[in-house]
Each structure stands twice: as C-alpha cells, then as structure tokens.
C-alpha cells in the first residue's frame, strides 16, 4: 500500500493529466455564510465547479485509506455553474424560490399568493410554473406532470433556504442525466448533510411578516442527523390580507456504512394556506377605481400539502467506480381558487374556478460511473436509469366564493416513465475534451375521464397512449490556455404534455415535444481574481402546445425559436469583497409566422443583475444588488407590453461567536413595479359591449357575444419592505 504522501502525489498526477486548470488550493476559506455556522466543506468563492463536474480521485484501497483532494475540472458548457449558499443567502429571499435568482439570467415571480408555485423565466422562456425548466431537490424532480393548474407545475415553497448547500445549474438540453422539462435548463438544489452547530432564528418585519426556524444537528458518533422546522406567516402588501401561513419540517440522517459508502434517509412535510389578490386589470387602476394593491375577488387563494420520504446510497467500488441510488415517494395535494376573467364567462356568478390536484409519486434513480485510460486517453463513463410513476386525481370546477357550482373536469390519470442514459467524457489531451451522450425516454399515459361524453361522436376523452423519444447530446471543450476554455454544445431535450390532452387529441398533441439546443461559449480567469463567461445560444422548440388548466382544454401553438447572448463576471476586489454582474439578451419568436404577430408572449428579452457582496473577517457581511427586467411583448402582435422595472435590494448583518443579526431590504428605493403581468380578456360589471372598453384595451368577441376587454392584468410588486432576523448558534 502506498504511503499517504505517495498516494497524494499519485492522485495529483492523475488529476493534472486530465485537468488543465486546478483550483487554487492555497486560498483561505471564506467567512461563513450569513445564517450558517462555519463549514469545512465550503470552497472558496467565486470560482466554483459546475454541477456533476467535481473531480473525484478514486482511492487505490477504498476500504483502508481515504484521500481527499480539492480540484476543479473544466466546465462542460460556459453556462454551467454551481452557486454556494454563501452567495444566495446574502440576498433577500422572502420566498424560498428567490434563491434561484442567484442563477445568471434566471428570474422568479409570484402572481397568486405565497402558496402557489412561482412563475419562472430562463433563456427566453416564460416557463409558466415549470413547463420548460426542470427543478429538483437532492435529485428528486419537483415538476408535476399532468397537473391541474399547468404542465410541469413546480412548487418550491416547501423548501427551507438555510438547508440548501448549493444550487447546481445546467442550462440547455446538453446533459444526459436531465430528462423531462429540461429544455431551457435544469436546476438542482442540494441540501446539507450536517451542520457544525444547531441554531434558532426568529425574524419579522413589514406586512406583519414573522418567521421562526430551528435547525438541530446533534453530534452522534457514526451518524449525521439534521432536524429542521420552520413556521412562517405574512399578510403581504395587499389591502385584502394574504394571511399566508406556511409550515415546513425536514429530517435527515446520514450514516457511513463503510469507508467510501454512505446511506442517507430524509423525511419532509409541508402545509400552507393563503388568500390571494390575483391579477388586477390595469384599466381599473388607471381610472382610479381600484388601488394597485386592491382586489376584485377577495376569495382567491388556496391550500397545499406535500409530504415525502427518500433515501440515497452512494458507494465507491473496488475498481474506482461510483454507484449512486435514489428512491423516493411523495404525496401531494393542492386546492387552488382563481379568477382571471371576473365576469366574462358568467356575468351573474362570476368566473371563479377551483383546481384540485391529488397525487402519489414513486421514483427510482440509479447511476454507475467509472474511469479508465487507454492509449493516453481518459474515458469517464456514466450510465444511469430514472423511473417515475404518478397516480393523479385532478379536477376543475366553476365556483362562487369557493362554493362549487359546476364540475367541469374530473379525471384520474396514471402516468409512468422510464429513462435510460449514457455519457462518455473523453479527455484526449490536457487541451481537448469531448462529452458524448444519449438519452432514451418512454412514457405511458392513461386517462379515466369520469365526465366523458359517450353519447356523441369524436368525444373520446379516456384512453391510453405511449410515446418514446431518443435525445442525442454532444459537447466539445478546448483549453488553448491554462485559464481559458472554449465550448461548443449541442443537444436534444423535451417536455412532456398533459396526459388529458395527449389522449383526447392524439392527432394534434405531441406527447413529448422536442427542444433542440445549440451553444457556443467561453470562460476565462484573469489575474487570479476575475472570472468571465459568455455564451451564445439557440433553442428550437417543436411546439408551444400547452395544457390550459384554467379552462380544462388544450391550446395548440406553433414552433418557436429562442436566440440569445449571456455574459457574466465575478470579481474578487479584496479577500472579503466581491462584485458580480450578469446580462442576458434573448429574442423569442414563432417560426413561420408572417407579419408582426410572431412574438412569444411574455418571453423575457433583457435581464440584467449585479451587486457588491462583503464578508469581512470582523463578522460584518452584506450586499447591495440591482435587478433590471426589460420591457417584453405581452401578446404575439406586440400590441400590449409587459412593463419592465429596476429594483434595488440590500442586506446588512453581523456574525458574532454564537449569534447573528441581519436585516434584508427588498425594493430599497421603493420602486413602483409590476411583478407578474399577463394580457388576457376580462369583463367587469359595467362593461356591456365593445364600446365600454376604454382606450388602451381592445374588445374581445363579436358584438353579439361580447367577452370583455383585452388588457394588461398584473400583480403589483412589493414596495419598500424590511425583514430582521436574530439567530443563536449552540
């Protein structure tokens, strides 16, 4: 057996042959993240390895000796990254999903109360609640297939931000391990396995907001337990109080079964209830008849629950390989009450709808990774499989003040999928690397429509359907300089469509809609303190066809193309002072549309963010940041515009030996801004015909069947608000 020193030399030699640029091992560890105890696992910022890219040196004798080497391997794409907790916890995050906004070019909004899934924007996609962005926690998919409200519905409100260790980002469909919904990209939130200390946090502030948090990490020999509990409540800035209450529990225990082999088991539980003010029509606000924080239907809102259990097993094999296994089960429920059109459909009772989704989900992921060398070339091979089964009951009804008037949809859905993937990462020389991958997915759809009309022809809405898709991937990485890398990426991805639409309209609804992506990019480090990255990308989507849960029907759209540029910079000004800037420019259009009606409604066109962050050795920390979202078309003909905004946020805190105090301020300059915006048709009690639609709107429907006025409807962004938190560590 090699000596410890010899083993280190052998490992470093292996790494240096495959890695053109190693991370600086002499950099001091950063100041602990706000709200976190010191962690020996946190690497130096800002240069961090991308998801799935950490170089692991397989020990020669896993059962007898373990050697750890920290190193950085080349990125596979310029847009890939990993963001550590010390970065996203420095920013105000009143909602759990706000931590995603640390991802360059990623923007998150809320439009129906704090218990509903957020709306996500990435790479020219208004991905609604997740249709084209795959979100995961510890590798478990969050997106819900065939959901009552919208395909890919991804609710992150159950997440406790302080438990997240890092955010793994893979933009584009270039990665073999990412399947359904990963067209614009995939994001995985990874939880901590342990904490150095336990903590209690109490906070509160504007809008009658309050929060309590307990994280217990007792020291038990041979075990790493974590227990966390959170309670949260707020009324929000609305005249109709939001009355949001959220309860979250998380328990995880990790045990080393043998050297190089660990088992982790986790349980989560979450429940919330809220009242929403919804999206209000701009015409009423401009006329002075409605306050921008008012509502036209005080009964909107809902309640949601999510409970899960999962286990992960990781082991190193005798030949230096790595096996990862994940099994999970969850139960979920949502009751959502919305009113988007007010009195358009029903001038007497109003247009409130109730959407219900109840499901059980079972899943299993497994992968095997091994490395070998032949003729001076290194092969890093990964093969894996992913299985998922959803048993769903969902429905849609017309309501009055949350009382059902008529059931419109009542269906049982069974949806199952299996994915197989393989990836070969080939290092030819220290300056040339290729990554080749392929993925195959098979889906089965079964729908039992309890309201199926069997008395009329061509009204079948129950049945089964199957679909498969093969998705090739390829990337090329060149390293002309030790600190510079160039990338070329290609890949197919897809999002599945709602099973009800797939079965009901097999001639029109593609079960698995293909997205094809291309990217050219570069990364470089200058002066050992400035990291720069840039990428040009294109994503072609075969169809924008989506399930419209608000209406209980399928709406077909044409093929689309997104093209854009991304740039990001990270600068270490001083050992404790950092600056960052991100820019994303995109254009999203329908392919083949003539004239001016080719815009993809609500697709982001410009996202600009930046800031200065400090983590001083004295214990003082803080950040001053700015976010700008540009104007974007709200309709295909660009007749309506979703107005952009600029918002400034700030945090300031102090970390002592056993305590921490911090204040987070959102909208420091008290900007008046619109958080979520839509152009849709609605009708108010005084609107009786086309002539009653005011300037700036346009009537919908013919004079004999007046539907209302097409207008911008929006949820107002919060004004200046501050939240203070005190934490004790023990």
mmCIF file of C-alpha atoms in Angstrom, residues 452-599:
data_model
loop_
_atom_site.group_PDB
_atom_site.id
_atom_site.type_symbol
_atom_site.label_atom_id
_atom_site.label_comp_id
_atom_site.label_asym_id
_atom_site.label_seq_id
_atom_site.Cartn_x
_atom_site.Cartn_y
_atom_site.Cartn_z
ATOM 1 C CA UNK A 452 -66.643 11.523 -20.596
ATOM 2 C CA UNK A 453 -69.450 12.078 -23.108
ATOM 3 C CA UNK A 454 -70.073 8.704 -24.770
ATOM 4 C CA UNK A 455 -73.277 9.772 -26.493
ATOM 5 C CA UNK A 456 -71.690 11.920 -29.188
ATOM 6 C CA UNK A 457 -69.136 11.035 -31.900
ATOM 7 C CA UNK A 458 -65.486 12.089 -31.608
ATOM 8 C CA UNK A 459 -65.786 12.928 -27.909
ATOM 9 C CA UNK A 460 -63.416 10.309 -26.527
ATOM 10 C CA UNK A 461 -61.547 11.711 -23.531
ATOM 11 C CA UNK A 462 -60.437 8.468 -21.837
ATOM 12 C CA UNK A 463 -57.839 6.010 -23.054
ATOM 13 C CA UNK A 464 -54.159 5.164 -23.195
ATOM 14 C CA UNK A 465 -51.193 6.290 -25.233
ATOM 15 C CA UNK A 466 -47.469 5.623 -25.300
ATOM 16 C CA UNK A 467 -44.532 7.620 -26.633
ATOM 17 C CA UNK A 468 -40.742 7.369 -26.803
ATOM 18 C CA UNK A 469 -38.001 9.824 -27.605
ATOM 19 C CA UNK A 470 -34.247 9.458 -28.134
ATOM 20 C CA UNK A 471 -32.160 12.545 -27.352
ATOM 21 C CA UNK A 472 -28.514 12.783 -28.511
ATOM 22 C CA UNK A 473 -26.040 15.129 -26.763
ATOM 23 C CA UNK A 474 -22.547 16.323 -27.656
ATOM 24 C CA UNK A 475 -20.072 18.858 -26.268
ATOM 25 C CA UNK A 476 -16.529 19.855 -27.212
ATOM 26 C CA UNK A 477 -14.180 21.669 -24.818
ATOM 27 C CA UNK A 478 -10.939 23.339 -25.919
ATOM 28 C CA UNK A 479 -8.382 24.768 -23.496
ATOM 29 C CA UNK A 480 -5.953 26.898 -25.535
ATOM 30 C CA UNK A 481 -4.662 28.487 -22.313
ATOM 31 C CA UNK A 482 -4.430 27.185 -18.774
ATOM 32 C CA UNK A 483 -7.034 29.736 -17.631
ATOM 33 C CA UNK A 484 -9.270 29.838 -20.732
ATOM 34 C CA UNK A 485 -11.738 27.303 -22.088
ATOM 35 C CA UNK A 486 -13.915 27.312 -25.228
ATOM 36 C CA UNK A 487 -17.133 25.287 -25.570
ATOM 37 C CA UNK A 488 -19.405 24.020 -28.298
ATOM 38 C CA UNK A 489 -22.622 22.275 -27.211
ATOM 39 C CA UNK A 490 -25.487 20.512 -28.916
ATOM 40 C CA UNK A 491 -28.367 18.501 -27.558
ATOM 41 C CA UNK A 492 -31.978 17.420 -27.812
ATOM 42 C CA UNK A 493 -34.326 17.700 -24.858
ATOM 43 C CA UNK A 494 -38.088 17.596 -24.393
ATOM 44 C CA UNK A 495 -41.049 18.406 -22.221
ATOM 45 C CA UNK A 496 -43.975 16.072 -21.840
ATOM 46 C CA UNK A 497 -47.531 17.281 -22.397
ATOM 47 C CA UNK A 498 -50.571 16.782 -20.207
ATOM 48 C CA UNK A 499 -51.950 13.234 -20.401
ATOM 49 C CA UNK A 500 -55.521 14.515 -20.833
ATOM 50 C CA UNK A 501 -54.592 16.439 -23.955
ATOM 51 C CA UNK A 502 -52.430 13.583 -25.250
ATOM 52 C CA UNK A 503 -55.336 11.120 -25.010
ATOM 53 C CA UNK A 504 -58.126 13.487 -26.022
ATOM 54 C CA UNK A 505 -56.444 14.894 -29.141
ATOM 55 C CA UNK A 506 -53.904 12.348 -30.391
ATOM 56 C CA UNK A 507 -53.875 13.899 -33.859
ATOM 57 C CA UNK A 508 -52.821 17.320 -32.540
ATOM 58 C CA UNK A 509 -50.997 16.834 -29.248
ATOM 59 C CA UNK A 510 -47.418 15.581 -29.299
ATOM 60 C CA UNK A 511 -46.816 13.564 -26.130
ATOM 61 C CA UNK A 512 -43.126 14.530 -25.924
ATOM 62 C CA UNK A 513 -42.291 17.885 -27.511
ATOM 63 C CA UNK A 514 -38.694 18.110 -28.680
ATOM 64 C CA UNK A 515 -36.417 21.033 -27.923
ATOM 65 C CA UNK A 516 -33.069 21.252 -29.736
ATOM 66 C CA UNK A 517 -30.320 23.453 -28.345
ATOM 67 C CA UNK A 518 -27.033 24.875 -29.610
ATOM 68 C CA UNK A 519 -24.440 26.883 -27.701
ATOM 69 C CA UNK A 520 -21.004 28.435 -28.187
ATOM 70 C CA UNK A 521 -19.249 29.879 -25.173
ATOM 71 C CA UNK A 522 -16.053 30.688 -23.330
ATOM 72 C CA UNK A 523 -14.752 31.017 -19.784
ATOM 73 C CA UNK A 524 -11.564 32.633 -18.555
ATOM 74 C CA UNK A 525 -9.868 33.705 -15.325
ATOM 75 C CA UNK A 526 -7.729 36.844 -15.301
ATOM 76 C CA UNK A 527 -5.253 37.989 -12.667
ATOM 77 C CA UNK A 528 -6.385 35.151 -10.423
ATOM 78 C CA UNK A 529 -9.337 37.290 -9.291
ATOM 79 C CA UNK A 530 -11.654 37.936 -12.263
ATOM 80 C CA UNK A 531 -13.829 35.197 -13.779
ATOM 81 C CA UNK A 532 -15.588 35.931 -17.075
ATOM 82 C CA UNK A 533 -18.013 33.799 -19.066
ATOM 83 C CA UNK A 534 -20.067 34.366 -22.208
ATOM 84 C CA UNK A 535 -22.345 32.207 -24.345
ATOM 85 C CA UNK A 536 -24.459 32.497 -27.469
ATOM 86 C CA UNK A 537 -27.340 30.027 -27.649
ATOM 87 C CA UNK A 538 -30.307 28.924 -29.722
ATOM 88 C CA UNK A 539 -33.186 26.664 -28.719
ATOM 89 C CA UNK A 540 -35.757 25.400 -31.227
ATOM 90 C CA UNK A 541 -38.979 24.041 -29.744
ATOM 91 C CA UNK A 542 -41.214 21.936 -31.988
ATOM 92 C CA UNK A 543 -44.428 23.252 -30.446
ATOM 93 C CA UNK A 544 -45.601 25.661 -27.772
ATOM 94 C CA UNK A 545 -48.657 23.474 -27.277
ATOM 95 C CA UNK A 546 -49.678 23.531 -23.628
ATOM 96 C CA UNK A 547 -52.473 22.316 -21.401
ATOM 97 C CA UNK A 548 -54.531 25.252 -20.123
ATOM 98 C CA UNK A 549 -55.665 24.093 -16.711
ATOM 99 C CA UNK A 550 -57.706 27.262 -16.144
ATOM 100 C CA UNK A 551 -60.038 26.216 -18.960
ATOM 101 C CA UNK A 552 -59.691 22.451 -18.906
ATOM 102 C CA UNK A 553 -58.623 22.268 -22.567
ATOM 103 C CA UNK A 554 -55.555 22.009 -24.780
ATOM 104 C CA UNK A 555 -54.329 25.033 -26.677
ATOM 105 C CA UNK A 556 -52.059 24.492 -29.678
ATOM 106 C CA UNK A 557 -49.232 26.870 -30.521
ATOM 107 C CA UNK A 558 -46.661 26.788 -33.301
ATOM 108 C CA UNK A 559 -42.959 26.015 -33.309
ATOM 109 C CA UNK A 560 -40.707 28.614 -31.679
ATOM 110 C CA UNK A 561 -37.081 29.703 -31.659
ATOM 111 C CA UNK A 562 -35.119 31.365 -28.872
ATOM 112 C CA UNK A 563 -31.805 33.064 -29.598
ATOM 113 C CA UNK A 564 -29.721 34.959 -27.140
ATOM 114 C CA UNK A 565 -26.488 36.037 -25.507
ATOM 115 C CA UNK A 566 -25.368 35.628 -21.911
ATOM 116 C CA UNK A 567 -22.424 37.209 -20.107
ATOM 117 C CA UNK A 568 -21.322 37.034 -16.503
ATOM 118 C CA UNK A 569 -18.449 38.376 -14.427
ATOM 119 C CA UNK A 570 -17.206 37.624 -10.903
ATOM 120 C CA UNK A 571 -14.502 39.854 -9.379
ATOM 121 C CA UNK A 572 -12.670 39.414 -6.083
ATOM 122 C CA UNK A 573 -11.855 43.011 -5.211
ATOM 123 C CA UNK A 574 -10.410 42.178 -1.792
ATOM 124 C CA UNK A 575 -10.217 38.880 0.072
ATOM 125 C CA UNK A 576 -13.556 39.787 1.696
ATOM 126 C CA UNK A 577 -15.165 41.929 -1.027
ATOM 127 C CA UNK A 578 -16.705 40.590 -4.268
ATOM 128 C CA UNK A 579 -18.594 42.054 -7.224
ATOM 129 C CA UNK A 580 -20.781 40.303 -9.801
ATOM 130 C CA UNK A 581 -22.644 41.243 -12.968
ATOM 131 C CA UNK A 582 -24.884 39.185 -15.276
ATOM 132 C CA UNK A 583 -26.509 40.075 -18.596
ATOM 133 C CA UNK A 584 -28.954 38.028 -20.665
ATOM 134 C CA UNK A 585 -30.388 39.170 -24.021
ATOM 135 C CA UNK A 586 -32.932 36.957 -25.786
ATOM 136 C CA UNK A 587 -35.406 37.035 -28.649
ATOM 137 C CA UNK A 588 -38.233 34.501 -28.782
ATOM 138 C CA UNK A 589 -40.358 34.174 -31.931
ATOM 139 C CA UNK A 590 -42.764 31.789 -33.589
ATOM 140 C CA UNK A 591 -41.211 30.121 -36.620
ATOM 141 C CA UNK A 592 -43.015 30.830 -39.886
ATOM 142 C CA UNK A 593 -45.456 33.449 -38.574
ATOM 143 C CA UNK A 594 -45.967 36.223 -41.083
ATOM 144 C CA UNK A 595 -46.069 39.919 -40.284
ATOM 145 C CA UNK A 596 -45.631 41.294 -36.808
ATOM 146 C CA UNK A 597 -47.532 38.560 -34.925
ATOM 147 C CA UNK A 598 -44.509 36.351 -34.247
ATOM 148 C CA UNK A 599 -43.588 37.271 -30.660
#
